[in-house]
PDB file of C-alpha atoms and ligand atoms in Angstrom:
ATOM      1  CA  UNK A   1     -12.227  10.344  16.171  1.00 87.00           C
ATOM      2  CA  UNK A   2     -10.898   9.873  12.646  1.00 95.00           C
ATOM      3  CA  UNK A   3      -8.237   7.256  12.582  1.00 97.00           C
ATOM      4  CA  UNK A   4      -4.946   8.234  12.012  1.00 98.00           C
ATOM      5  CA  UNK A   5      -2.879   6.604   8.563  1.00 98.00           C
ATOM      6  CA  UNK A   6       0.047   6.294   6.890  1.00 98.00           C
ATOM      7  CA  UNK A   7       0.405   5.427   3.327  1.00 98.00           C
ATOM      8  CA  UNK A   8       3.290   3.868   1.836  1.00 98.00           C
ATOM      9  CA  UNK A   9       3.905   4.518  -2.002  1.00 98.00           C
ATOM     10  CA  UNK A  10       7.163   4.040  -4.053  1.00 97.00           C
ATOM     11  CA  UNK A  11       5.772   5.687  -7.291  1.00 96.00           C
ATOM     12  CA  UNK A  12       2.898   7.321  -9.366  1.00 98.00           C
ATOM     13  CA  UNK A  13       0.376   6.966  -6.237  1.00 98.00           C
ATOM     14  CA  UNK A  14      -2.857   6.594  -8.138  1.00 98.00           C
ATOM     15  CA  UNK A  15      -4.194   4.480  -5.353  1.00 98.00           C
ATOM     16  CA  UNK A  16      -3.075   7.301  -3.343  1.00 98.00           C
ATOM     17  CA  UNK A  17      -4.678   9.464  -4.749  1.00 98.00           C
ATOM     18  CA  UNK A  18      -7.865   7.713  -4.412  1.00 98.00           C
ATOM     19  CA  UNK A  19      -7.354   7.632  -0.967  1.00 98.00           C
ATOM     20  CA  UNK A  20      -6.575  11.099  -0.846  1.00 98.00           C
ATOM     21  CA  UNK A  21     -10.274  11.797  -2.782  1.00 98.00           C
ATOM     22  CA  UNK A  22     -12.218   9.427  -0.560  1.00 98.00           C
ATOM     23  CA  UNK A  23     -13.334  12.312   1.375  1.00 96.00           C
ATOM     24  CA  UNK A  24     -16.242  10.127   2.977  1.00 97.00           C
ATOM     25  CA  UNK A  25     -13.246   8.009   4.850  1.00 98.00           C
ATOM     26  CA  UNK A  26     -12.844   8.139   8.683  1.00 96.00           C
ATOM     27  CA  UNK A  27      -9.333   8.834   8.686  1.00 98.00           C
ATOM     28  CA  UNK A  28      -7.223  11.326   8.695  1.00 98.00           C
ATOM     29  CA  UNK A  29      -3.887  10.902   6.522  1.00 98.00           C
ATOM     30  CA  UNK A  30      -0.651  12.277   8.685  1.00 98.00           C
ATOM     31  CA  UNK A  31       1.642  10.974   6.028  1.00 98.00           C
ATOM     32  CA  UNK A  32       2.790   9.484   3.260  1.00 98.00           C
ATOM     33  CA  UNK A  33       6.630   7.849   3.110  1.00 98.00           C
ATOM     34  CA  UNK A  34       8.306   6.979   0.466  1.00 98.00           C
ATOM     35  CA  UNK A  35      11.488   4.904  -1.051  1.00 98.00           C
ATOM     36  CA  UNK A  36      12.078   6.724  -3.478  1.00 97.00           C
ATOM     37  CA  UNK A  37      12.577  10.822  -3.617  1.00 97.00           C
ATOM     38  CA  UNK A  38      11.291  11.023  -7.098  1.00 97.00           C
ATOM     39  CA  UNK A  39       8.085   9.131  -6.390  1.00 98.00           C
ATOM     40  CA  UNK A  40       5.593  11.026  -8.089  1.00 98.00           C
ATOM     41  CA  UNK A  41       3.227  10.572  -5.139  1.00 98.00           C
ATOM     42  CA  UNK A  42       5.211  12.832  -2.659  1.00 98.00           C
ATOM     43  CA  UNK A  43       4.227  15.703  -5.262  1.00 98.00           C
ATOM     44  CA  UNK A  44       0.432  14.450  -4.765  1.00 98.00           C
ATOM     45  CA  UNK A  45       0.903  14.735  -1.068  1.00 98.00           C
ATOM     46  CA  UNK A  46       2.295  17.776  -1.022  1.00 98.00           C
ATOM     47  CA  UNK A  47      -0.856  19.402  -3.028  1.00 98.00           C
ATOM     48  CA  UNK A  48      -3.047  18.214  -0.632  1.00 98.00           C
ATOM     49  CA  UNK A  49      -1.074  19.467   2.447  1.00 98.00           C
ATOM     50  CA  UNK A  50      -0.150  16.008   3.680  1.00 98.00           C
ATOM     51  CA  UNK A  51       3.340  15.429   5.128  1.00 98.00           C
ATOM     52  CA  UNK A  52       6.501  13.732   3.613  1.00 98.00           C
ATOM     53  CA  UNK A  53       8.692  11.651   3.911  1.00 98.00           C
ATOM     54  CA  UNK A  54      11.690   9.916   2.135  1.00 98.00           C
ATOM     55  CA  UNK A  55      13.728   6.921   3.608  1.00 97.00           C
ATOM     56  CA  UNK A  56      16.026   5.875   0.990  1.00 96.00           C
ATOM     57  CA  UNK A  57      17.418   2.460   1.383  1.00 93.00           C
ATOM     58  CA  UNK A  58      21.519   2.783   0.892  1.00 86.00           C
ATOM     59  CA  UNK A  59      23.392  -0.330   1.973  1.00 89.00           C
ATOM     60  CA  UNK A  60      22.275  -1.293   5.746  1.00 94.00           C
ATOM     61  CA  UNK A  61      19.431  -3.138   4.883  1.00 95.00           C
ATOM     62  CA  UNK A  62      18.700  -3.156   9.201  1.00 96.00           C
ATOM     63  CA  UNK A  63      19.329   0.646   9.309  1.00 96.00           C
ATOM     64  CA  UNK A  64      16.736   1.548   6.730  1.00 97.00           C
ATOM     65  CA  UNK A  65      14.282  -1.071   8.199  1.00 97.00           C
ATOM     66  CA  UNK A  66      15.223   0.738  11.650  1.00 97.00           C
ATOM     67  CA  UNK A  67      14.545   4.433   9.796  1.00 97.00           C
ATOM     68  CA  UNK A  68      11.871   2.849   8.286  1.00 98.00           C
ATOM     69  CA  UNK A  69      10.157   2.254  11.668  1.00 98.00           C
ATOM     70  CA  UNK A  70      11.434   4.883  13.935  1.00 98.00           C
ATOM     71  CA  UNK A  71       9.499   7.314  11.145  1.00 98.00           C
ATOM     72  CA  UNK A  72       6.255   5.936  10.863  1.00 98.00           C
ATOM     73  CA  UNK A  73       6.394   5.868  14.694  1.00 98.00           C
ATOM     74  CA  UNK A  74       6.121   9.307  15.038  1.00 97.00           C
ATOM     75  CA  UNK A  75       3.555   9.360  12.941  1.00 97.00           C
ATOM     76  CA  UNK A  76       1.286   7.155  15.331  1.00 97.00           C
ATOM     77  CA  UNK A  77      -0.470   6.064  12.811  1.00 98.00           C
ATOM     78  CA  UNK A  78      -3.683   3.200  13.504  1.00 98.00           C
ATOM     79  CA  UNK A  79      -3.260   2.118  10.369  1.00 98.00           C
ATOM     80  CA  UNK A  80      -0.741   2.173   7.940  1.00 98.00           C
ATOM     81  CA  UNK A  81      -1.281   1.582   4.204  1.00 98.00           C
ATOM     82  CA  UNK A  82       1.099  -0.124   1.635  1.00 98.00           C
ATOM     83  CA  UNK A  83      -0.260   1.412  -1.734  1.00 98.00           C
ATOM     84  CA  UNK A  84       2.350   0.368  -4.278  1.00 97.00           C
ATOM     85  CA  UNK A  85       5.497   0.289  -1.857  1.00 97.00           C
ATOM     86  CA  UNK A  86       7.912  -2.109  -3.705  1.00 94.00           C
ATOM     87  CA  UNK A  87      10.021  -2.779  -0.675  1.00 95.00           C
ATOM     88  CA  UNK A  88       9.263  -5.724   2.287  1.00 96.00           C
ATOM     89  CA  UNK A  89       8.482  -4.433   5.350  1.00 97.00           C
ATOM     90  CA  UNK A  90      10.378  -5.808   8.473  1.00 97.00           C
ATOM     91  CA  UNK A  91       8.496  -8.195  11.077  1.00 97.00           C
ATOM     92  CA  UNK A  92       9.085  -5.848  13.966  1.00 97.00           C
ATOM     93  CA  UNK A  93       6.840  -3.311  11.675  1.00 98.00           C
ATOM     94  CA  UNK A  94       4.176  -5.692  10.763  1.00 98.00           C
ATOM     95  CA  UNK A  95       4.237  -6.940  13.938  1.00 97.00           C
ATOM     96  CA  UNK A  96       3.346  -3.194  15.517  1.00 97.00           C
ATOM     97  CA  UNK A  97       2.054  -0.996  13.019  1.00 98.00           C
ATOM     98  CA  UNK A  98      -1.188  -2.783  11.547  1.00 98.00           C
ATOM     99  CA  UNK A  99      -0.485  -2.757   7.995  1.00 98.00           C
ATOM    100  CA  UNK A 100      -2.824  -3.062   4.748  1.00 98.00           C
ATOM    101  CA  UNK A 101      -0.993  -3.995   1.218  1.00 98.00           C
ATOM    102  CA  UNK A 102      -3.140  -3.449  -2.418  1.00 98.00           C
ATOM    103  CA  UNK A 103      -1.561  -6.612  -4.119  1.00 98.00           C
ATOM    104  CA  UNK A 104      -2.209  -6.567  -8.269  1.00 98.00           C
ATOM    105  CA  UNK A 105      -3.152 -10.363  -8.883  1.00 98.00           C
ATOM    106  CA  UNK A 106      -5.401 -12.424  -6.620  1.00 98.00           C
ATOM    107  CA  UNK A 107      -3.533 -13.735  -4.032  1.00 98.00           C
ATOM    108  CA  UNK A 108      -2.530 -16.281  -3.281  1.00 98.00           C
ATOM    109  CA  UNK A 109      -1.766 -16.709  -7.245  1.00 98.00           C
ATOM    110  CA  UNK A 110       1.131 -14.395  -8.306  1.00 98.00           C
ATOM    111  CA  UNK A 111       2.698 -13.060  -5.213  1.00 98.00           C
ATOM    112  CA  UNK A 112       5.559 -10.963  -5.329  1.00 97.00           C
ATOM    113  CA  UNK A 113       6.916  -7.944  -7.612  1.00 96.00           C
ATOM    114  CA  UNK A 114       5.535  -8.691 -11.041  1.00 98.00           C
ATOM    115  CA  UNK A 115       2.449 -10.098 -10.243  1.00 98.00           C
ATOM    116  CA  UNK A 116       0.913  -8.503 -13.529  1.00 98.00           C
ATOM    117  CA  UNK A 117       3.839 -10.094 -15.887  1.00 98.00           C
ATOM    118  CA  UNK A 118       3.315 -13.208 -14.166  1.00 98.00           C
ATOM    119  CA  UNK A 119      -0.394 -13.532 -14.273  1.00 98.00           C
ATOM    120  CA  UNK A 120       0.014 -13.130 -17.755  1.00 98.00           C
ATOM    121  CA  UNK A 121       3.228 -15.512 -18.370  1.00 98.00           C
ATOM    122  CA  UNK A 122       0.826 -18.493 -16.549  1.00 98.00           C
ATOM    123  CA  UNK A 123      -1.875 -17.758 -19.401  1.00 98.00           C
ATOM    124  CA  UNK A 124      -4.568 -17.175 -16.825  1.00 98.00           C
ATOM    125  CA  UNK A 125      -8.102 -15.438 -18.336  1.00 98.00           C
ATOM    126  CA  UNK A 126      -8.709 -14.382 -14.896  1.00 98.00           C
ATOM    127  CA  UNK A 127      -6.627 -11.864 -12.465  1.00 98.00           C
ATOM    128  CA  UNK A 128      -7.445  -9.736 -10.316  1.00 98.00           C
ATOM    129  CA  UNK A 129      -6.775  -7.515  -7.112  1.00 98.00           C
ATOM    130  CA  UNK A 130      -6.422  -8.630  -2.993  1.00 98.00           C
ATOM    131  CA  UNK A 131      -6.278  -6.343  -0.008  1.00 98.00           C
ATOM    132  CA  UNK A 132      -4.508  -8.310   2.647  1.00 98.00           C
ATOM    133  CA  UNK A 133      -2.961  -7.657   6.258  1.00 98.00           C
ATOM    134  CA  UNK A 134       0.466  -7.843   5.763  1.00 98.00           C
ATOM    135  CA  UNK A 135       2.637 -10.475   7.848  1.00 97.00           C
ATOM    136  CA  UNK A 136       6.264 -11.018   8.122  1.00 94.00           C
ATOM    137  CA  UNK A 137       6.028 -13.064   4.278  1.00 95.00           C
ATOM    138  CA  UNK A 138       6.031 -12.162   1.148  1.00 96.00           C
ATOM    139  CA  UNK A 139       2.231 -11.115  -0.064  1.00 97.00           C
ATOM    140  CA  UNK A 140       1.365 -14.255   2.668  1.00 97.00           C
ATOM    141  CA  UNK A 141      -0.941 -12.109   5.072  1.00 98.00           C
ATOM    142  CA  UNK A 142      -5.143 -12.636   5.530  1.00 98.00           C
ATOM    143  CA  UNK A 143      -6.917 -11.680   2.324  1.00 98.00           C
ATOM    144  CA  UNK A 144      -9.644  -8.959   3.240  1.00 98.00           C
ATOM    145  CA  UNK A 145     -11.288  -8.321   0.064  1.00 98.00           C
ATOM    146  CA  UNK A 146     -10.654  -9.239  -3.777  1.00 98.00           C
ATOM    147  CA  UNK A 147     -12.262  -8.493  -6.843  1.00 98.00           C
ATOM    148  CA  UNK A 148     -11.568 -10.344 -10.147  1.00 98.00           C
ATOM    149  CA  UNK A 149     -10.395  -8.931 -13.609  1.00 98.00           C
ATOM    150  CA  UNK A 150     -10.158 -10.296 -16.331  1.00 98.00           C
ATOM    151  CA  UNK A 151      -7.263 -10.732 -19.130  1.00 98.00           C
ATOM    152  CA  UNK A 152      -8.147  -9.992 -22.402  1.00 98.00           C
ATOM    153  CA  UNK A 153      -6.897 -10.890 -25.909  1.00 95.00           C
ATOM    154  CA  UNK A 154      -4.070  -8.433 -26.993  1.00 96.00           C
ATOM    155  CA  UNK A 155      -3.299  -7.715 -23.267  1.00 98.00           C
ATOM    156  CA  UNK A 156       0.323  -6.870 -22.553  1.00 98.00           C
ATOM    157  CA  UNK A 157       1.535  -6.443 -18.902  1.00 98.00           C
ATOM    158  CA  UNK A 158       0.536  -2.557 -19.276  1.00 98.00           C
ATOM    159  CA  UNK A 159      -2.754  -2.401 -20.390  1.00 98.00           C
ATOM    160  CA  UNK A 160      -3.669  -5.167 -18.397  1.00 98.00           C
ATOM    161  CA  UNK A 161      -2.182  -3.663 -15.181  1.00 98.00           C
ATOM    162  CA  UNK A 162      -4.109  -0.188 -15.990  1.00 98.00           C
ATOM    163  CA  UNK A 163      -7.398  -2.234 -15.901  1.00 98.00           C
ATOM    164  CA  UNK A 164      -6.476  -3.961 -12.416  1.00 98.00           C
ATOM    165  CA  UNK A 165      -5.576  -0.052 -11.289  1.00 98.00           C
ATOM    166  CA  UNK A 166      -8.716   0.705 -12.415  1.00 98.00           C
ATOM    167  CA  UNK A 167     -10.219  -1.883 -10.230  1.00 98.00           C
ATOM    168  CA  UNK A 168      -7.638  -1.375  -7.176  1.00 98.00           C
ATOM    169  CA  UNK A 169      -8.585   1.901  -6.543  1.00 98.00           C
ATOM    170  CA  UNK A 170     -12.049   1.328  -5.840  1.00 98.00           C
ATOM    171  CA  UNK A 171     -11.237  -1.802  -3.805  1.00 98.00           C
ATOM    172  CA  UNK A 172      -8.844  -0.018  -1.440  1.00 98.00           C
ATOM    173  CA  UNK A 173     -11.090   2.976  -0.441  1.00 98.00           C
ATOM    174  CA  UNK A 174     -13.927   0.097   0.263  1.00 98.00           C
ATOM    175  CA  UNK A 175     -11.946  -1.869   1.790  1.00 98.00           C
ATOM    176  CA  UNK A 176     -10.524   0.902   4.533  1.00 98.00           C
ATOM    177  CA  UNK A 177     -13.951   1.594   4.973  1.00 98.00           C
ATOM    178  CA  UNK A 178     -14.858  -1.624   6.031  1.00 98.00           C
ATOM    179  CA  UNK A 179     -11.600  -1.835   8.625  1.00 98.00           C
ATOM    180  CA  UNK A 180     -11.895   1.637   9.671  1.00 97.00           C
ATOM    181  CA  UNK A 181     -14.456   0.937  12.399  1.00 96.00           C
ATOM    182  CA  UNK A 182     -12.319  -1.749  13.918  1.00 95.00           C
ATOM    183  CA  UNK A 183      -8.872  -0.539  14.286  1.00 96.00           C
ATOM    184  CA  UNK A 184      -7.919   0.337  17.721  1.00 93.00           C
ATOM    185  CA  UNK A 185      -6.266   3.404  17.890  1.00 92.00           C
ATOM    186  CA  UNK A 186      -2.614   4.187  18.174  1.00 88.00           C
ATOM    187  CA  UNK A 187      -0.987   2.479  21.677  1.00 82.00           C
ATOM    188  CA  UNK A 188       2.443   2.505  22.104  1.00 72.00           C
TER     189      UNK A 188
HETATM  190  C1  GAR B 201      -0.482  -1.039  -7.791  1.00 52.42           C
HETATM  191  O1  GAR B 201      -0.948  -1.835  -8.844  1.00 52.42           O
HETATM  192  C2  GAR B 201      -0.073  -1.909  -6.621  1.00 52.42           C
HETATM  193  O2  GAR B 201      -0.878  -3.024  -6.433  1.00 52.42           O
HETATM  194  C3  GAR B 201       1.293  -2.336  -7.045  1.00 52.42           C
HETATM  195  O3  GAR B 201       1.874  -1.147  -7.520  1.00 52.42           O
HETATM  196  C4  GAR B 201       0.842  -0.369  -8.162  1.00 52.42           C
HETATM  197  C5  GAR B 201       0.934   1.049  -7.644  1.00 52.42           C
HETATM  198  O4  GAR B 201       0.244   1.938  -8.475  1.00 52.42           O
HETATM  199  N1  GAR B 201       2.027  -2.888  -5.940  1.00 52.42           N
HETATM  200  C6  GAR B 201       2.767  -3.979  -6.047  1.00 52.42           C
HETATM  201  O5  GAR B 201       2.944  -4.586  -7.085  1.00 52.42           O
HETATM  202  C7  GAR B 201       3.415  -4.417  -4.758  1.00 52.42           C
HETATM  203  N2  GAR B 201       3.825  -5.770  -4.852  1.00 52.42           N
HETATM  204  P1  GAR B 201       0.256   3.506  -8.191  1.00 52.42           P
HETATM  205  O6  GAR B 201       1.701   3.963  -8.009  1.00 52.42           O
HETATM  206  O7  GAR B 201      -0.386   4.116  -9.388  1.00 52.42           O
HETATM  207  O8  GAR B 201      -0.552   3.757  -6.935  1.00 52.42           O
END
């Protein structure tokens, strides 16, 4: 049986999209959730007939976290899939939903929000990508796969981020591939 996933995206969703395209996956994708109701991924779900939904974060920090998790629940999702979801994810979540993140810098270098800027504010001539498990830290989980990038002269944080896309979109569909077999399915 195909496993079942939810993908987590707060904006353009080009790894989503791969993930949408990787028609040779096991899975079957029962949702993708969003921060943000302008996320330009929703309208990629919604092309390819995948469900939606937004959980906007207001004030109460606990009730979105609580929204957060009560959603993706229902979903019963094996795996769930942070693909470019700028928010951190409770413990209680991590803790019950196994969850993936696509991190742009290899970790543990450059954790955090602007892993490109700061990849490229340390000088480094090598970046890269990481697929981890995500814990209850920030970008702190067990590294599954990487692959390296490098920086190149003239690089700014946007072309240099486009070429680690580039990259991370490849990396992610391999690496749910290779954790696909694994996962138990969905037990609560
Ligand atoms: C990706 O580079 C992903 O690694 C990054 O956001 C981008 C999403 O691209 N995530 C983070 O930086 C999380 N810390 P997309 O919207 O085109 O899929």
């Amino acid at each position: 049986m195909r496993k079942r996933v939810v993908i987590l995206a707060s904006g353009t969703g080009s790894l989503t999209q791969a993930i949408l395209d990787a028609t040779e996956l096991d899975i079957q994708i029962v949702a993708v959730v969003s921060d943000s109701a302008d996320a330009q991924v929703l309208e990629r779900a919604k092309k390819a007939d995948i469900n939606t939904s937004v959980i906007q974060l207001k004030s109460d920090r606990a009730a979105w976290d609580r929204q957060l998790f009560d959603q993706v629940d229902q979903y019963q999702p094996d795996l769930v899939i942070s693909a470019g979801f700028m928010k951190i994810l409770s413990a209680e979540f991590v803790t019950t939903f196994p969850t993936i993140n696509s991190h742009p810098a290899l970790l543990p270098e450059f954790p955090g929000a602007h892993a490109v800027r700061d990849a490229l504010a340390a000088g480094v001539t090598i970046t890269g990508t990481t697929v981890h498990w995500v814990d209850a830290g920030i970008d702190t989980g067990p590294i599954i796969t990487q692959m390296e990038v490098p920086v190149l002269p003239g690089d700014d944080e946007a072309t240099l981020h486009e070429r680690i896309k580039k990259v991370e979109r490849g990396l992610i569909v391999a690496t749910i591939a290779l954790i696909t077999p694994t996962l138990e399915t969905y037990s609560r």
